[in-house]
Tab-separated table of C-alpha atoms in Angstrom:
chain	number	residue	atom	x	y	z
A	1238	PRO	CA	97.458	169.279	7.628
A	1239	LEU	CA	98.125	169.403	11.398
A	1240	PRO	CA	95.267	169.045	13.825
A	1241	PRO	CA	94.026	172.228	15.442
A	1242	ASN	CA	96.135	173.686	18.311
A	1243	THR	CA	99.163	171.517	17.358
A	1244	ILE	CA	102.592	173.170	17.535
A	1245	PRO	CA	104.898	171.985	14.762
A	1246	MET	CA	108.158	170.234	16.009
A	1247	THR	CA	111.163	172.287	15.065
A	1248	PRO	CA	114.855	171.308	15.688
A	1249	ILE	CA	114.843	173.533	18.772
A	1250	ASN	CA	111.773	171.819	20.157
A	1251	ASN	CA	113.420	168.405	19.558
A	1252	GLN	CA	116.486	169.451	21.596
A	1253	ILE	CA	114.310	170.714	24.442
A	1254	ALA	CA	112.397	167.425	24.524
A	1255	ALA	CA	115.626	165.384	24.645
A	1256	LEU	CA	117.203	167.561	27.369
A	1257	PRO	CA	116.020	165.460	30.378
A	1258	THR	CA	117.415	162.299	28.778
A	1259	ILE	CA	120.749	163.996	28.132
A	1260	VAL	CA	120.934	165.245	31.729
A	1261	LEU	CA	120.231	161.786	33.125
A	1262	LEU	CA	122.819	160.123	30.888
A	1263	THR	CA	125.421	162.753	31.786
A	1264	ALA	CA	124.731	162.323	35.506
A	1265	ALA	CA	124.974	158.530	35.232
A	1266	LEU	CA	128.255	158.734	33.295
A	1267	THR	CA	129.710	161.226	35.765
A	1268	SER	CA	128.672	159.012	38.690
A	1269	CYS	CA	130.346	155.987	37.088
A	1270	ILE	CA	133.565	157.905	36.455
A	1271	ILE	CA	133.647	159.208	40.041
A	1272	SER	CA	132.948	155.719	41.459
A	1273	VAL	CA	135.711	154.091	39.401
A	1274	GLY	CA	138.083	156.904	40.334
A	1275	LEU	CA	137.365	156.522	44.052
A	1276	LEU	CA	137.774	152.750	43.805
A	1277	LEU	CA	141.171	153.079	42.124
A	1278	TRP	CA	142.247	155.736	44.631
A	1279	GLY	CA	141.216	153.517	47.540
A	1280	LEU	CA	143.050	150.482	46.146
A	1281	ILE	CA	146.242	152.461	45.544
A	1282	LYS	CA	146.207	154.304	48.859
A	1283	ALA	CA	144.716	151.770	51.287
A	1284	GLY	CA	144.948	148.489	49.367
A	1285	PRO	CA	148.077	147.167	51.157
A	1286	GLU	CA	146.271	147.624	54.482
A	1287	PHE	CA	143.370	145.293	53.650
A	1288	TYR	CA	143.203	142.217	55.893
A	1289	ASN	CA	146.477	143.108	57.614
A	1290	GLY	CA	145.260	144.246	61.002
A	1291	GLN	CA	144.838	147.903	60.098
A	1292	GLU	CA	141.165	147.934	59.212
A	1293	CYS	CA	139.887	149.302	62.492
A	1294	GLU	CA	141.222	150.447	65.823
A	1295	MET	CA	138.452	148.506	67.582
A	1296	THR	CA	140.184	145.209	66.844
A	1297	TYR	CA	139.521	142.164	68.988
A	1298	SER	CA	143.246	141.868	69.626
A	1299	ARG	CA	145.231	144.704	71.206
A	1300	PHE	CA	148.349	143.605	69.402
A	1301	GLN	CA	151.848	144.737	70.350
A	1302	PHE	CA	154.639	143.168	68.267
A	1303	LEU	CA	158.028	143.288	70.014
A	1304	PRO	CA	161.160	143.406	67.793
A	1305	LEU	CA	163.705	140.704	68.660
A	1306	ARG	CA	167.395	140.595	67.822
A	1307	VAL	CA	168.267	137.582	65.685
A	1308	VAL	CA	171.599	135.836	66.244
A	1309	ALA	CA	173.509	133.465	64.010
A	1310	SER	CA	175.058	130.399	65.634
A	1311	ASP	CA	177.816	128.024	64.597
A	1312	ASP	CA	175.158	125.493	63.631
A	1313	LEU	CA	174.182	127.725	60.723
A	1314	GLY	CA	177.781	128.430	59.694
A	1315	TYR	CA	177.772	132.201	60.094
A	1316	THR	CA	180.565	132.605	62.634
A	1317	LYS	CA	183.611	134.175	60.977
A	1318	PRO	CA	187.222	133.603	62.044
A	1319	GLY	CA	188.213	135.983	64.786
A	1320	HIS	CA	184.616	136.588	65.862
A	1321	SER	CA	182.788	135.355	68.931
A	1322	GLN	CA	180.608	132.256	68.861
A	1323	ARG	CA	177.477	134.348	68.269
A	1324	SER	CA	177.496	137.159	65.757
A	1325	LEU	CA	174.619	139.595	65.525
A	1326	ILE	CA	172.720	139.817	62.280
A	1327	GLY	CA	169.759	141.875	61.250
A	1328	GLU	CA	170.663	145.471	60.459
A	1329	GLU	CA	174.003	144.501	58.911
A	1330	ALA	CA	173.275	141.414	56.825
A	1331	PHE	CA	169.662	142.138	55.943
A	1332	SER	CA	169.641	145.948	56.215
A	1333	ASN	CA	166.617	145.816	58.524
A	1334	ARG	CA	164.585	144.187	55.770
A	1335	TYR	CA	163.716	141.041	57.705
A	1336	ARG	CA	162.625	140.913	61.328
A	1337	LEU	CA	161.635	138.477	64.033
A	1338	LEU	CA	158.743	139.789	66.125
A	1339	LYS	CA	156.880	138.467	69.154
A	1340	PHE	CA	153.155	138.955	69.401
A	1341	THR	CA	151.949	140.260	72.730
A	1342	ASP	CA	148.532	141.390	73.857
A	1343	ALA	CA	148.251	144.665	75.765
A	1344	ARG	CA	146.112	142.806	78.311
A	1345	ASP	CA	148.852	140.225	78.922
A	1346	PRO	CA	150.817	141.330	82.018
A	1347	ARG	CA	153.858	139.170	81.224
A	1348	HIS	CA	155.341	141.501	78.611
A	1349	ARG	CA	154.513	144.985	79.823
A	1350	HIS	CA	157.989	145.658	81.177
A	1351	PHE	CA	159.356	145.230	77.627
A	1352	TYR	CA	157.264	148.071	76.167
A	1353	PRO	CA	159.453	150.942	77.471
A	1354	ILE	CA	162.572	149.117	76.223
A	1355	SER	CA	161.313	148.627	72.667
A	1356	GLY	CA	159.713	152.072	72.541
A	1357	SER	CA	158.317	153.053	69.169
A	1358	LEU	CA	159.920	150.019	67.504
A	1359	ILE	CA	156.861	148.146	68.738
A	1360	GLU	CA	154.430	147.448	65.922
A	1361	ASN	CA	150.855	148.218	66.936
A	1362	TYR	CA	147.830	149.975	65.533
A	1363	ASP	CA	149.202	153.438	66.246
A	1364	THR	CA	152.598	152.906	64.618
A	1365	GLN	CA	151.132	151.102	61.606
A	1366	SER	CA	148.502	153.748	60.939
A	1367	ASN	CA	150.931	156.607	61.643
A	1368	PRO	CA	154.565	155.639	60.828
A	1369	ARG	CA	155.796	159.011	62.113
A	1370	LYS	CA	155.148	157.832	65.666
A	1371	GLN	CA	158.065	155.426	65.304
A	1372	GLN	CA	160.390	158.420	65.327
A	1373	GLN	CA	159.015	159.964	68.515
A	1374	ASN	CA	160.276	157.481	71.115
A	1375	PRO	CA	163.178	155.458	69.717
A	1376	GLY	CA	163.744	152.111	71.397
A	1377	ARG	CA	165.877	149.067	70.662
A	1378	PHE	CA	165.619	145.430	69.663
A	1379	LEU	CA	165.223	143.033	72.571
A	1380	GLU	CA	168.350	140.964	73.202
A	1381	LEU	CA	168.679	137.397	74.451
A	1382	GLN	CA	169.807	138.774	77.801
A	1383	ASP	CA	166.463	140.556	78.190
A	1384	ASN	CA	164.798	137.145	78.561
A	1385	TRP	CA	162.006	137.903	76.118
A	1386	CYS	CA	161.051	134.212	76.166
A	1387	LEU	CA	160.190	134.545	79.886
A	1388	LEU	CA	162.416	131.757	81.186
A	1389	PRO	CA	162.031	130.908	84.881
A	1390	PRO	CA	165.115	131.148	87.116
A	1391	ASP	CA	165.813	127.399	87.014
A	1392	GLU	CA	165.996	127.336	83.193
A	1393	LYS	CA	168.199	130.363	82.446
A	1394	ASP	CA	171.894	131.088	82.816
A	1395	GLU	CA	173.450	133.827	84.904
A	1396	HIS	CA	173.641	136.257	81.967
A	1397	VAL	CA	169.880	136.301	81.416
A	1398	LYS	CA	167.833	138.835	83.327
A	1399	ASN	CA	164.994	138.019	85.675
A	1400	VAL	CA	161.511	138.964	84.502
A	1401	PRO	CA	158.480	139.812	86.655
A	1402	HIS	CA	156.319	136.975	85.268
A	1403	PRO	CA	158.510	134.081	83.997
A	1404	TYR	CA	155.712	131.944	82.566
A	1405	ARG	CA	156.215	131.129	78.922
A	1406	GLY	CA	153.809	129.380	76.596
A	1407	HIS	CA	154.482	126.933	73.797
A	1408	PRO	CA	156.486	128.753	71.070
A	1409	VAL	CA	154.748	129.056	67.701
A	1410	LEU	CA	156.379	130.765	64.700
A	1411	TYR	CA	154.157	132.215	61.964
A	1412	VAL	CA	155.630	132.525	58.453
A	1413	PRO	CA	153.669	134.829	56.090
A	1414	GLY	CA	153.208	134.070	52.427
A	1415	HIS	CA	153.618	135.977	49.189
A	1416	TRP	CA	153.150	139.678	49.978
A	1417	GLY	CA	151.810	138.610	53.362
A	1418	SER	CA	152.069	140.703	56.510
A	1419	PHE	CA	153.496	139.734	59.878
A	1420	SER	CA	150.423	141.277	61.513
A	1421	GLN	CA	148.334	138.353	60.229
A	1422	ALA	CA	149.706	136.490	63.250
A	1423	ARG	CA	147.605	138.591	65.611
A	1424	SER	CA	144.594	136.259	65.409
A	1425	ILE	CA	146.738	133.217	66.242
A	1426	GLY	CA	148.413	135.152	69.036
A	1427	ALA	CA	145.156	136.293	70.583
A	1428	HIS	CA	143.872	132.719	70.592
A	1429	GLY	CA	147.195	131.548	72.023
A	1430	THR	CA	146.750	133.633	75.149
A	1431	ARG	CA	143.005	132.776	75.178
A	1432	TRP	CA	141.680	136.344	74.959
A	1433	THR	CA	139.590	135.145	72.030
A	1434	GLY	CA	138.048	131.798	71.312
A	1435	PRO	CA	135.236	129.632	72.672
A	1436	TYR	CA	135.656	130.780	76.225
A	1437	PRO	CA	133.010	132.433	78.386
A	1438	LYS	CA	133.813	136.106	78.781
A	1439	GLY	CA	133.243	138.468	81.637
A	1440	SER	CA	134.626	136.965	84.822
A	1441	SER	CA	136.871	134.604	82.819
A	1442	ASP	CA	138.862	137.585	81.503
A	1443	GLN	CA	140.037	138.190	85.035
A	1444	GLU	CA	140.798	134.481	85.396
A	1445	ILE	CA	142.932	134.567	82.260
A	1446	TYR	CA	144.751	137.628	83.552
A	1447	GLU	CA	145.417	136.005	86.915
A	1448	GLN	CA	146.733	132.833	85.281
A	1449	LEU	CA	149.147	134.730	83.043
A	1450	PHE	CA	150.107	136.918	85.998
A	1451	THR	CA	150.830	134.080	88.424
A	1452	GLY	CA	151.409	131.110	86.106
A	1453	LYS	CA	148.999	128.983	88.153
A	1454	ASP	CA	147.926	125.847	86.213
A	1455	MET	CA	149.292	127.412	83.015
A	1456	HIS	CA	151.234	125.000	80.775
A	1457	ASP	CA	152.993	125.167	77.418
A	1458	GLY	CA	151.983	121.760	76.068
A	1459	ARG	CA	154.701	119.608	77.626
A	1460	ILE	CA	153.204	116.403	79.003
A	1461	SER	CA	153.383	116.129	82.775
A	1462	ASN	CA	154.403	112.944	84.580
A	1463	ASP	CA	150.743	112.089	85.032
A	1464	PHE	CA	150.463	111.547	81.268
A	1465	ALA	CA	154.030	110.493	80.491
A	1466	GLU	CA	153.437	106.749	80.838
A	1467	GLY	CA	151.443	104.677	78.423
A	1468	SER	CA	151.007	104.497	74.657
A	1469	THR	CA	150.561	107.507	72.422
A	1470	ARG	CA	146.864	106.753	72.049
A	1471	GLU	CA	146.442	106.598	75.817
A	1472	ILE	CA	148.249	109.914	76.230
A	1473	VAL	CA	146.113	111.600	73.549
A	1474	ASP	CA	142.900	110.213	75.043
A	1475	ALA	CA	143.921	111.398	78.501
A	1476	ILE	CA	144.663	114.907	77.208
A	1477	LEU	CA	141.412	115.160	75.239
A	1478	SER	CA	139.411	113.951	78.211
A	1479	SER	CA	140.912	116.662	80.396
A	1480	VAL	CA	139.113	119.856	79.414
A	1481	LYS	CA	140.951	121.754	82.094
A	1482	LEU	CA	144.298	120.750	80.613
A	1483	LEU	CA	143.257	122.072	77.203
A	1484	ASP	CA	141.888	125.293	78.673
A	1485	ASP	CA	145.140	125.955	80.517
A	1486	PHE	CA	147.287	125.522	77.412
A	1487	VAL	CA	148.990	128.778	76.375
A	1488	MET	CA	151.121	129.424	73.297
A	1489	ASP	CA	153.374	132.387	72.619
A	1490	VAL	CA	153.291	133.414	68.967
A	1491	TYR	CA	156.238	134.812	67.049
A	1492	THR	CA	156.191	136.002	63.456
A	1493	LEU	CA	158.569	136.864	60.631
A	1494	ASP	CA	158.460	140.110	58.696
A	1495	PHE	CA	159.840	139.760	55.165
A	1496	ASP	CA	160.488	143.376	54.231
A	1497	GLY	CA	156.908	144.420	54.918
A	1498	GLY	CA	155.463	141.788	52.577
A	1499	GLU	CA	158.025	140.580	50.062
A	1500	GLY	CA	156.810	138.590	47.075
A	1501	GLY	CA	158.728	135.381	47.671
A	1502	ALA	CA	157.141	133.479	44.791
A	1503	LEU	CA	158.514	135.810	42.121
A	1504	HIS	CA	162.172	134.793	42.315
A	1505	SER	CA	164.141	131.902	43.776
A	1506	SER	CA	166.635	134.272	45.422
A	1507	LYS	CA	163.826	135.694	47.573
A	1508	LEU	CA	162.701	132.240	48.670
A	1509	LEU	CA	166.264	131.223	49.530
A	1510	ARG	CA	166.848	134.435	51.468
A	1511	GLN	CA	163.611	133.978	53.401
A	1512	ALA	CA	164.532	130.355	54.153
A	1513	GLU	CA	167.914	131.424	55.537
A	1514	PHE	CA	166.334	133.999	57.801
A	1515	PHE	CA	163.739	131.476	58.944
A	1516	ALA	CA	166.518	129.093	60.002
A	1517	LYS	CA	168.274	131.864	61.930
A	1518	ALA	CA	165.035	132.880	63.615
A	1519	VAL	CA	164.402	129.288	64.718
A	1520	ALA	CA	167.940	129.023	66.118
A	1521	THR	CA	167.408	132.280	68.017
A	1522	MET	CA	164.132	131.069	69.521
A	1523	ILE	CA	165.693	127.739	70.476
A	1524	GLU	CA	168.486	129.463	72.370
A	1525	ALA	CA	166.285	132.142	73.935
A	1526	CYS	CA	163.673	129.613	75.104
A	1527	ASN	CA	166.205	126.930	76.105
A	1528	ILE	CA	164.440	124.296	74.025
A	1529	ASP	CA	165.849	120.846	73.417
A	1530	ASP	CA	164.498	117.640	71.915
A	1531	SER	CA	162.741	116.705	75.148
A	1532	LYS	CA	160.697	119.914	75.225
A	1533	GLY	CA	158.735	119.429	72.025
A	1534	GLY	CA	160.498	121.928	69.779
A	1535	ILE	CA	158.765	124.786	67.951
A	1536	THR	CA	155.484	124.634	66.063
A	1537	ILE	CA	155.543	126.337	62.664
A	1538	VAL	CA	152.438	127.859	61.052
A	1539	ALA	CA	153.098	128.867	57.443
A	1540	HIS	CA	150.656	130.587	55.122
A	1541	SER	CA	150.695	130.057	51.364
A	1542	ILE	CA	154.194	130.509	49.879
A	1543	GLY	CA	155.623	130.772	53.389
A	1544	ALA	CA	155.471	126.964	53.485
A	1545	TRP	CA	158.016	126.850	50.659
A	1546	ALA	CA	160.458	128.952	52.662
A	1547	VAL	CA	160.002	126.517	55.558
A	1548	ARG	CA	160.517	123.435	53.381
A	1549	ILE	CA	163.629	124.938	51.803
A	1550	ALA	CA	165.075	125.741	55.232
A	1551	LEU	CA	164.414	122.203	56.515
A	1552	LYS	CA	166.187	120.808	53.449
A	1553	MET	CA	169.160	123.191	53.633
A	1554	HIS	CA	169.563	122.886	57.417
A	1555	PRO	CA	168.704	119.284	58.371
A	1556	HIS	CA	169.811	119.904	61.967
A	1557	LEU	CA	166.510	121.791	62.453
A	1558	LEU	CA	164.884	118.349	62.339
A	1559	SER	CA	167.639	116.106	63.689
A	1560	LYS	CA	167.928	118.192	66.856
A	1561	GLY	CA	164.178	118.297	67.330
A	1562	TRP	CA	163.995	122.073	66.954
A	1563	VAL	CA	161.068	121.858	64.524
A	1564	ARG	CA	158.582	119.072	65.256
A	1565	ASN	CA	155.263	120.315	63.884
A	1566	VAL	CA	154.493	122.269	60.714
A	1567	ILE	CA	150.996	123.489	59.849
A	1568	THR	CA	150.510	124.924	56.359
A	1569	LEU	CA	147.542	127.120	55.510
A	1570	ALA	CA	146.393	127.338	51.883
A	1571	SER	CA	149.868	126.382	50.652
A	1572	PRO	CA	150.360	125.133	47.058
A	1573	LEU	CA	152.686	122.283	48.058
A	1574	GLY	CA	152.470	120.476	44.732
A	1575	GLU	CA	153.419	123.373	42.471
A	1576	LEU	CA	153.145	127.130	42.171
A	1577	PRO	CA	150.433	128.304	39.766
A	1578	TYR	CA	152.564	131.249	38.607
A	1579	ALA	CA	156.217	130.158	38.877
A	1580	VAL	CA	157.699	132.727	36.496
A	1581	ASP	CA	161.309	132.036	37.498
A	1582	ALA	CA	163.142	128.901	36.368
A	1583	GLY	CA	164.936	128.780	39.711
A	1584	VAL	CA	161.598	128.504	41.525
A	1585	ARG	CA	160.605	125.573	39.312
A	1586	ASP	CA	163.920	123.839	40.073
A	1587	ILE	CA	163.323	124.273	43.807
A	1588	ILE	CA	159.809	122.840	43.511
A	1589	ARG	CA	161.053	119.868	41.516
A	1590	HIS	CA	163.794	119.184	44.043
A	1591	LEU	CA	161.583	119.469	47.128
A	1592	ASN	CA	158.883	117.264	45.625
A	1593	ASP	CA	161.321	114.511	44.734
A	1594	ASP	CA	159.935	111.177	45.890
A	1595	ASN	CA	163.252	110.374	47.581
A	1596	ASN	CA	162.928	113.330	49.944
A	1597	ASP	CA	162.375	112.394	53.574
A	1598	HIS	CA	161.393	115.068	56.097
A	1599	GLY	CA	162.336	112.813	59.002
A	1600	ASP	CA	160.635	112.903	62.395
A	1601	ILE	CA	158.195	115.737	61.795
A	1602	CYS	CA	154.435	116.109	61.642
A	1603	ILE	CA	153.189	118.204	58.700
A	1604	ILE	CA	149.506	119.134	58.560
A	1605	SER	CA	148.255	120.860	55.413
A	1606	ILE	CA	144.971	122.770	55.612
A	1607	SER	CA	143.382	123.776	52.324
A	1608	ALA	CA	141.364	126.942	51.763
A	1609	GLY	CA	138.570	128.388	49.698
A	1610	LEU	CA	138.658	130.981	46.964
A	1611	ARG	CA	139.620	133.747	49.412
A	1612	ASP	CA	142.809	131.913	50.508
């Protein structure tokens, strides 16, 4: 018998008692489904923009990437019978898939006169976040005659235009990796013009502006006569002991765009195509900046698989080394020994060939910097 005042539990009463538990479980399940759905939606819609300079308009670098016309020279074997010594490539051969771009900072006065010429072809935060803006003010690729390398009057020929501020820095070419973006070069570029880095801000911003504006004390890394004599160790010690010399060093950063982030590691044909374009881009920079063996060449910074495109190009076009066009290569998180996911037999053949013990890269300094789990 039930105690007094006890209501017997019927099936209906059992359902009423379990109702709060059911509501909580349903709410938790619904919340999980919504969270997973939003995560997948965010990855599909905004995933390609992660870590590519599009996270926030309040970026530390006011990047403006100028599009440059790439030319093919006789050294690369692209001149056809009946054509002039230089033949334009870019839209025709690569269907606008690959580009050579120059990083500029909106605070840098040296490049402002190029902005109206390039128009909406300039890659910046506005055009990357809203591609329709590229159709509003059509511009053009900068030509060699535009003097986008900022050559001074005594270093250019009569066909190259004068520029308001002919003070160029040391040329650095960034090569992105597998599915990498050209806009990753913005951090290197901002450091190159010293708008970021271990420098006191405030009044020094105006000092940086004045130096880029007038070229006073600014140098591109070429050793002056004061340091030209003596052993290599003496020269290095003299440079390191001169803080002012290091502070006044400026580098101009260029970058390659492989079809908006092409996966070069997936097929050997992609790596070979990227290597060919890299060689053409180097030849274009050499001619535009009037660089010879005595001027130190170009410094290459390659991320991840981009280092393989560089190594292939140096092997296929040995004149890049013999002429002193490429003197320094810095690789960032590059799997130089082997690719962990080489799914194409052609890629494995390339790796085996480049890692042959008999290979000699010649007179070049290669610095490989490893990375953590986040690459």
